[in-house]
Coordinates of C-alpha atoms in Angstrom, one line a residue:
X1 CA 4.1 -8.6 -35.5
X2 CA 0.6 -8.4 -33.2
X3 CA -0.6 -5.0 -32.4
X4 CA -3.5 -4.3 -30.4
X5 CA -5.6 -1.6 -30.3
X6 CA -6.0 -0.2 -26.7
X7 CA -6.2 2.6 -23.9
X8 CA -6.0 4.9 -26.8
X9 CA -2.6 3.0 -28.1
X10 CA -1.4 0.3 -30.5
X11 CA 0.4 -2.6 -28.0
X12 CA 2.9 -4.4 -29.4
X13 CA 3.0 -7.9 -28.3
X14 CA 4.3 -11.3 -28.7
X15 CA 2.2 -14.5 -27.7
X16 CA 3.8 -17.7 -27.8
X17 CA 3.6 -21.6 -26.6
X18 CA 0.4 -23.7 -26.0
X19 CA 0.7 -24.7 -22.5
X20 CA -2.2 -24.5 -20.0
X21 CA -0.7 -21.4 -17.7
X22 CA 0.2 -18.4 -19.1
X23 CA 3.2 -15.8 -17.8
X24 CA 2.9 -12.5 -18.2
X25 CA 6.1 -10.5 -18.6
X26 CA 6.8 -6.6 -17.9
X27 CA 10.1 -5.2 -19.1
X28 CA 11.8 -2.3 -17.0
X29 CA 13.0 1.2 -18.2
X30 CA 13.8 1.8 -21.8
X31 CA 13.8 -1.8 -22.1
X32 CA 11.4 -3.5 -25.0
X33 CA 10.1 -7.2 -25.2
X34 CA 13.1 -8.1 -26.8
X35 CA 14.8 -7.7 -23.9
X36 CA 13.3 -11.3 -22.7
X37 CA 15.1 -13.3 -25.0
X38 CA 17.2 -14.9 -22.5
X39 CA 14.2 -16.3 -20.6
X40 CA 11.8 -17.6 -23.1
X41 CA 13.7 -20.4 -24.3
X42 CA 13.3 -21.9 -20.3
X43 CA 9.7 -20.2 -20.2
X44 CA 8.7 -22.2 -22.8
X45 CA 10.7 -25.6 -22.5
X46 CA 8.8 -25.6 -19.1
X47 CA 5.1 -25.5 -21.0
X48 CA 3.9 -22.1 -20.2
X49 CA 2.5 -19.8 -22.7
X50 CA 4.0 -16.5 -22.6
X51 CA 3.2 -13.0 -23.2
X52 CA 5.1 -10.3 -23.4
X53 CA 5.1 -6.7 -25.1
X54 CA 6.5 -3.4 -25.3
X55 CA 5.2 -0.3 -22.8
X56 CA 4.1 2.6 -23.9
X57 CA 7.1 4.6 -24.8
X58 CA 9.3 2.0 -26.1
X59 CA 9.7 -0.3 -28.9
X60 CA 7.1 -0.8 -31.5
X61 CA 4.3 0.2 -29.5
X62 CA 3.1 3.8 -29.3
X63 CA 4.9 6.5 -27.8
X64 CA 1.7 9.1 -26.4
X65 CA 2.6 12.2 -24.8
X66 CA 2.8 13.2 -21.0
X67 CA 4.2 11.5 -18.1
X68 CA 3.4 7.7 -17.4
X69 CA 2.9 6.2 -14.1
X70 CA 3.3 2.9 -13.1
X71 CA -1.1 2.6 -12.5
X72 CA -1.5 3.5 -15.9
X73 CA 1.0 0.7 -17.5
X74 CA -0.7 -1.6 -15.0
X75 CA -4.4 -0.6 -16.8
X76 CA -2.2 -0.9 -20.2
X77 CA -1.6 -4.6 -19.2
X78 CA -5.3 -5.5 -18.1
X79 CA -6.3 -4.3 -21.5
X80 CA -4.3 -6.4 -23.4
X81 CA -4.9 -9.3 -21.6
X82 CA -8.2 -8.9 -21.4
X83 CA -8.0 -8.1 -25.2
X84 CA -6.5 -11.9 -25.6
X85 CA -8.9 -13.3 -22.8
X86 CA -5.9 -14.0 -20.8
X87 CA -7.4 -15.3 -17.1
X88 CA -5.5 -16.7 -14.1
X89 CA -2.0 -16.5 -14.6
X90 CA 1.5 -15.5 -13.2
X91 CA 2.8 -12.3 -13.5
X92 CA 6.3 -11.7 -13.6
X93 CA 7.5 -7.6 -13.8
X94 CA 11.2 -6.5 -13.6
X95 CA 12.3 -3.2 -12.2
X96 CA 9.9 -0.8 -13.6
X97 CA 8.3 -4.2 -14.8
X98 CA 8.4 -5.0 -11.1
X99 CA 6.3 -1.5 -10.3
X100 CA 4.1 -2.0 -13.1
X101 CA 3.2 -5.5 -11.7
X102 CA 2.6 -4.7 -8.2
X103 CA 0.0 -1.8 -9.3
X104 CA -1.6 -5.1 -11.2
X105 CA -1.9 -7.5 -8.4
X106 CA -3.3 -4.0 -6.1
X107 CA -5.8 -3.3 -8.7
X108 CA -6.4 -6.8 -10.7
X109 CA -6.1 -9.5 -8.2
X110 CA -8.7 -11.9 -9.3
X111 CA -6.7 -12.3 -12.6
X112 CA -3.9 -13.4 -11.0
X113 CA -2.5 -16.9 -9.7
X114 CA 0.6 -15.1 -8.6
X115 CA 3.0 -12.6 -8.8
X116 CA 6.9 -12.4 -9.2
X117 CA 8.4 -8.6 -8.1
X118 CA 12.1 -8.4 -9.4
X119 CA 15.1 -5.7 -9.1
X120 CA 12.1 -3.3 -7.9
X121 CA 10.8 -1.2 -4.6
X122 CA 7.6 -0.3 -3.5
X123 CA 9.1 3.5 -3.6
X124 CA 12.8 4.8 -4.4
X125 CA 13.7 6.6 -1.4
X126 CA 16.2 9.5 -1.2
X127 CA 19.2 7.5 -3.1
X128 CA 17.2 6.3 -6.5
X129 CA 15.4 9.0 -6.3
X130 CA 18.1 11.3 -6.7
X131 CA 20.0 8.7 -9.3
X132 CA 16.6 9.1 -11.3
X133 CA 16.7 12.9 -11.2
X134 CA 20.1 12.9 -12.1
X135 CA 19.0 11.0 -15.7
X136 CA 16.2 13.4 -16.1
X137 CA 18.0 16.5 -15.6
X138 CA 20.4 14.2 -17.9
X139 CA 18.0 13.2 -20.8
X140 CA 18.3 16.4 -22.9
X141 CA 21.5 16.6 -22.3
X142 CA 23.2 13.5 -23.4
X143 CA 20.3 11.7 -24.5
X144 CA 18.7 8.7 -23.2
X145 CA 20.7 6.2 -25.3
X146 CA 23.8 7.4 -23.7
X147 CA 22.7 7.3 -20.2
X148 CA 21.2 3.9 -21.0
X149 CA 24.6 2.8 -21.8
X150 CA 26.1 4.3 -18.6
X151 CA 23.4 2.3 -16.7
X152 CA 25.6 -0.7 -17.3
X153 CA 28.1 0.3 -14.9
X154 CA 25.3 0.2 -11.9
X155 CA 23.5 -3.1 -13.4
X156 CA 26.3 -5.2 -14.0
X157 CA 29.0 -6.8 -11.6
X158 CA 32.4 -5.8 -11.6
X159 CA 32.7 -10.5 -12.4
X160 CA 30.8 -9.6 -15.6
X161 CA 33.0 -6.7 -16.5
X162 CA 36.3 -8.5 -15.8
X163 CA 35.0 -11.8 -17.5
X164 CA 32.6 -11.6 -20.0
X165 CA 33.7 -7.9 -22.6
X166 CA 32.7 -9.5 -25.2
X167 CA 28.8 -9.8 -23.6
X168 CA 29.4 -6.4 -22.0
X169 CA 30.1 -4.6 -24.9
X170 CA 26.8 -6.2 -26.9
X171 CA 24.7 -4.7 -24.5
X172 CA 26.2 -1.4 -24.7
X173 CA 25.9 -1.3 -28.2
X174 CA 22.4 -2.6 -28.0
X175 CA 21.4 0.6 -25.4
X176 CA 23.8 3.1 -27.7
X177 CA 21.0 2.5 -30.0
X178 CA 18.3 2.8 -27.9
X179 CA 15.8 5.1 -30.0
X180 CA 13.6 6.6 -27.5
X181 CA 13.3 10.3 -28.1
X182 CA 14.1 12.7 -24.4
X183 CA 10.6 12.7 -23.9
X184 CA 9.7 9.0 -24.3
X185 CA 12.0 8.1 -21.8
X186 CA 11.2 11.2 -19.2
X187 CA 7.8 9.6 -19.5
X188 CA 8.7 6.3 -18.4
X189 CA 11.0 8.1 -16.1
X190 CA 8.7 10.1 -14.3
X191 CA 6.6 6.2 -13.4
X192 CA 9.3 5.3 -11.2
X193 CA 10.1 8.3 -9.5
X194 CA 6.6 8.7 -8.5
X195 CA 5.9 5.0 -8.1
X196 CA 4.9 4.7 -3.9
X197 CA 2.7 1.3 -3.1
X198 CA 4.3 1.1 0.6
X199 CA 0.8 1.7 2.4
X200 CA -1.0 -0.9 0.2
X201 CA 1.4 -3.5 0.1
X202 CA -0.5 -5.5 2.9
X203 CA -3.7 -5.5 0.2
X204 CA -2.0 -8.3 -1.7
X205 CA -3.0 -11.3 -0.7
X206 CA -2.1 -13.7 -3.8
X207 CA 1.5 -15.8 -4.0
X208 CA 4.2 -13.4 -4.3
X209 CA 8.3 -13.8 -5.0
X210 CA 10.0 -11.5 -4.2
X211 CA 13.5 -11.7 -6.1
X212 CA 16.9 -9.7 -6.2
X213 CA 20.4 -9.6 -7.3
X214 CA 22.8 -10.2 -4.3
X215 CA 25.2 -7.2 -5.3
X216 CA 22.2 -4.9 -6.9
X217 CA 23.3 -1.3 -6.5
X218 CA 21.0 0.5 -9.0
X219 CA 17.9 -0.5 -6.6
X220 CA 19.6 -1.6 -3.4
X221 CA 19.0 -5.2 -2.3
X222 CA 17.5 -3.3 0.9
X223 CA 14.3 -1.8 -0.5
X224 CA 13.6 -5.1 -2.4
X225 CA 13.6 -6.1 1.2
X226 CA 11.6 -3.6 2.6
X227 CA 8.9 -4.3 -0.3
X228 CA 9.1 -7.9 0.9
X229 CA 8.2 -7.5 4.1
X230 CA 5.1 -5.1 3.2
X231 CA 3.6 -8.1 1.9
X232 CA 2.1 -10.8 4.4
X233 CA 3.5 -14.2 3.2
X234 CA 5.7 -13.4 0.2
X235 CA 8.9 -15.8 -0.3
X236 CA 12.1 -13.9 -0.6
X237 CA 14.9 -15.0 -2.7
X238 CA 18.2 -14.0 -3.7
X239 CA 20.0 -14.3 -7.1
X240 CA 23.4 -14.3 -8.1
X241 CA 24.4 -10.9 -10.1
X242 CA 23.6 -6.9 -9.8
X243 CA 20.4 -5.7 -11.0
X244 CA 20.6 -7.0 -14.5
X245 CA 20.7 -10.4 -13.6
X246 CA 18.1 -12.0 -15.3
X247 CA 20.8 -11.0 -18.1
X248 CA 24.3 -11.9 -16.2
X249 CA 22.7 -15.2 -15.3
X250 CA 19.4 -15.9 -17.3
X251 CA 19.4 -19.6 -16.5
X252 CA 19.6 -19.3 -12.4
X253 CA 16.7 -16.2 -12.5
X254 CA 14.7 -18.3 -14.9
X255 CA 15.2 -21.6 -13.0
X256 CA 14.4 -19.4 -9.3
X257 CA 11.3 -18.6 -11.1
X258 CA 10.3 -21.4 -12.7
X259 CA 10.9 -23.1 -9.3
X260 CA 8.3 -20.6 -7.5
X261 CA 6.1 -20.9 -9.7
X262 CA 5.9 -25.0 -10.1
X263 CA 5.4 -25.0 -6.6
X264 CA 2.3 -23.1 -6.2
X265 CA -1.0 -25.5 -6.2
X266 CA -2.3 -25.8 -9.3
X267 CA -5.3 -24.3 -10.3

């Protein structure tokens, strides 16, 4: 395990492969680094070095007090890549992930060679706003490992639960043991109620994807489009699967990506 010292936390992070371009991965919501297993086998194969790690709040890196936004995970981020001497290289964020990543390209650009915004909005609106609020008002109630495992319904498609238990139930096992305490998740929590980059979305400027699930309910396929049309010259593309569909159908989201991102001039 690699931990590094920063913003007042220990990062947890993984750093593997020895290609020339480096990803940089963001997980969403209660989700840790392991939660990219079932891209890094195609991240890899493809030559790029990849970094990923847990947020604060979840997994083996620290857990501070107080309410997280989505500027301060961004600054999280720049430390540790800066930490690693990590320049010019794609960015990849989904859902919260996707947040976290769009404060990065606002405040960071000149580390970037492009950005990939997944499963995310620029800001909730009225109907994941009040989905989130319901989890809050939730969190002490039930706990967060429970409404983690709820959160299946709304990210999987009703395909997956007709065809695929087996898989189904894995990953409601996996988030009935989620260990984040009521207040580690309400921290992350509070980042993506709050999270609002609408009026600066014309500020980015780099290569951007902009990527959803076609039956996405959890963040409606129509604010991914709204976030894609605040920013001048993003591609927008559509994946097969809900908003988990990086996990329903790892190897068409890592082959959309992969594709974006091989097309880009290289640097």
């Amino acid at each position: 395990m690699a931990f590094a010292n920063l913003n007042g936390l220990n990062i947890h992070y993984k750093l593997e492969g020895e290609g020339p371009d480096t990803l940089v991965l963001i997980n969403g919501l209660a989700d840790d680094l392991e939660s990219w297993e079932g891209q890094m086998g195609d991240f890899l194969a493809a030559g790029l070095r990849v970094l990923r790690f847990d947020n604060r709040g979840i997994g083996k890196t620290d857990r501070p007090a107080g309410l997280y936004t989505t500027q301060q995970m961004a600054s999280d981020a720049k430390a540790l890549v800066d930490h690693l001497g990590i320049t010019d290289f794609h960015l990849l964020g989904v859902s919260m992930g996707g947040m976290i990543a769009q404060q990065y390209a606002l405040a960071y650009p000149g580390d970037l060679r492009s950005a990939s915004f997944c499963a995310t909005y620029a800001w909730p609106g009225p109907f994941c706003r009040r989905m989130f609020e319901f989890w809050r008002d939730a969190a002490h109630t039930i706990g967060p490992a429970e409404i983690m495992r709820d959160v299946t319904v709304w990210a999987f498609t009703q395909e997956f639960f007709e065809t695929r238990e087996a898989e189904l139930l894995e990953f409601e096992a996996e988030m009935a043991a989620l260990d984040q305490t009521p207040e580690d998740y309400l921290a992350q929590l509070n980042s993506i109620i709050m999270h609002d980059t609408r009026t600066r979305l014309k500020e980015i400027k780099l290569p951007v994807l902009v990527l959803a699930g076609d039956e996405d309910i959890l963040i409606p396929v129509e604010l991914s489009r709204r976030l894609h049309g605040g920013i001048k010259d993003a591609v927008w593309a559509i994946s097969k699967g809900g908003h988990a569909f990086l996990w329903e159908h790892p190897k068409l989201f890592n082959a959309q990506v992969l594709n974006f991102i091989s097309a880009l001039p290289k640097g």
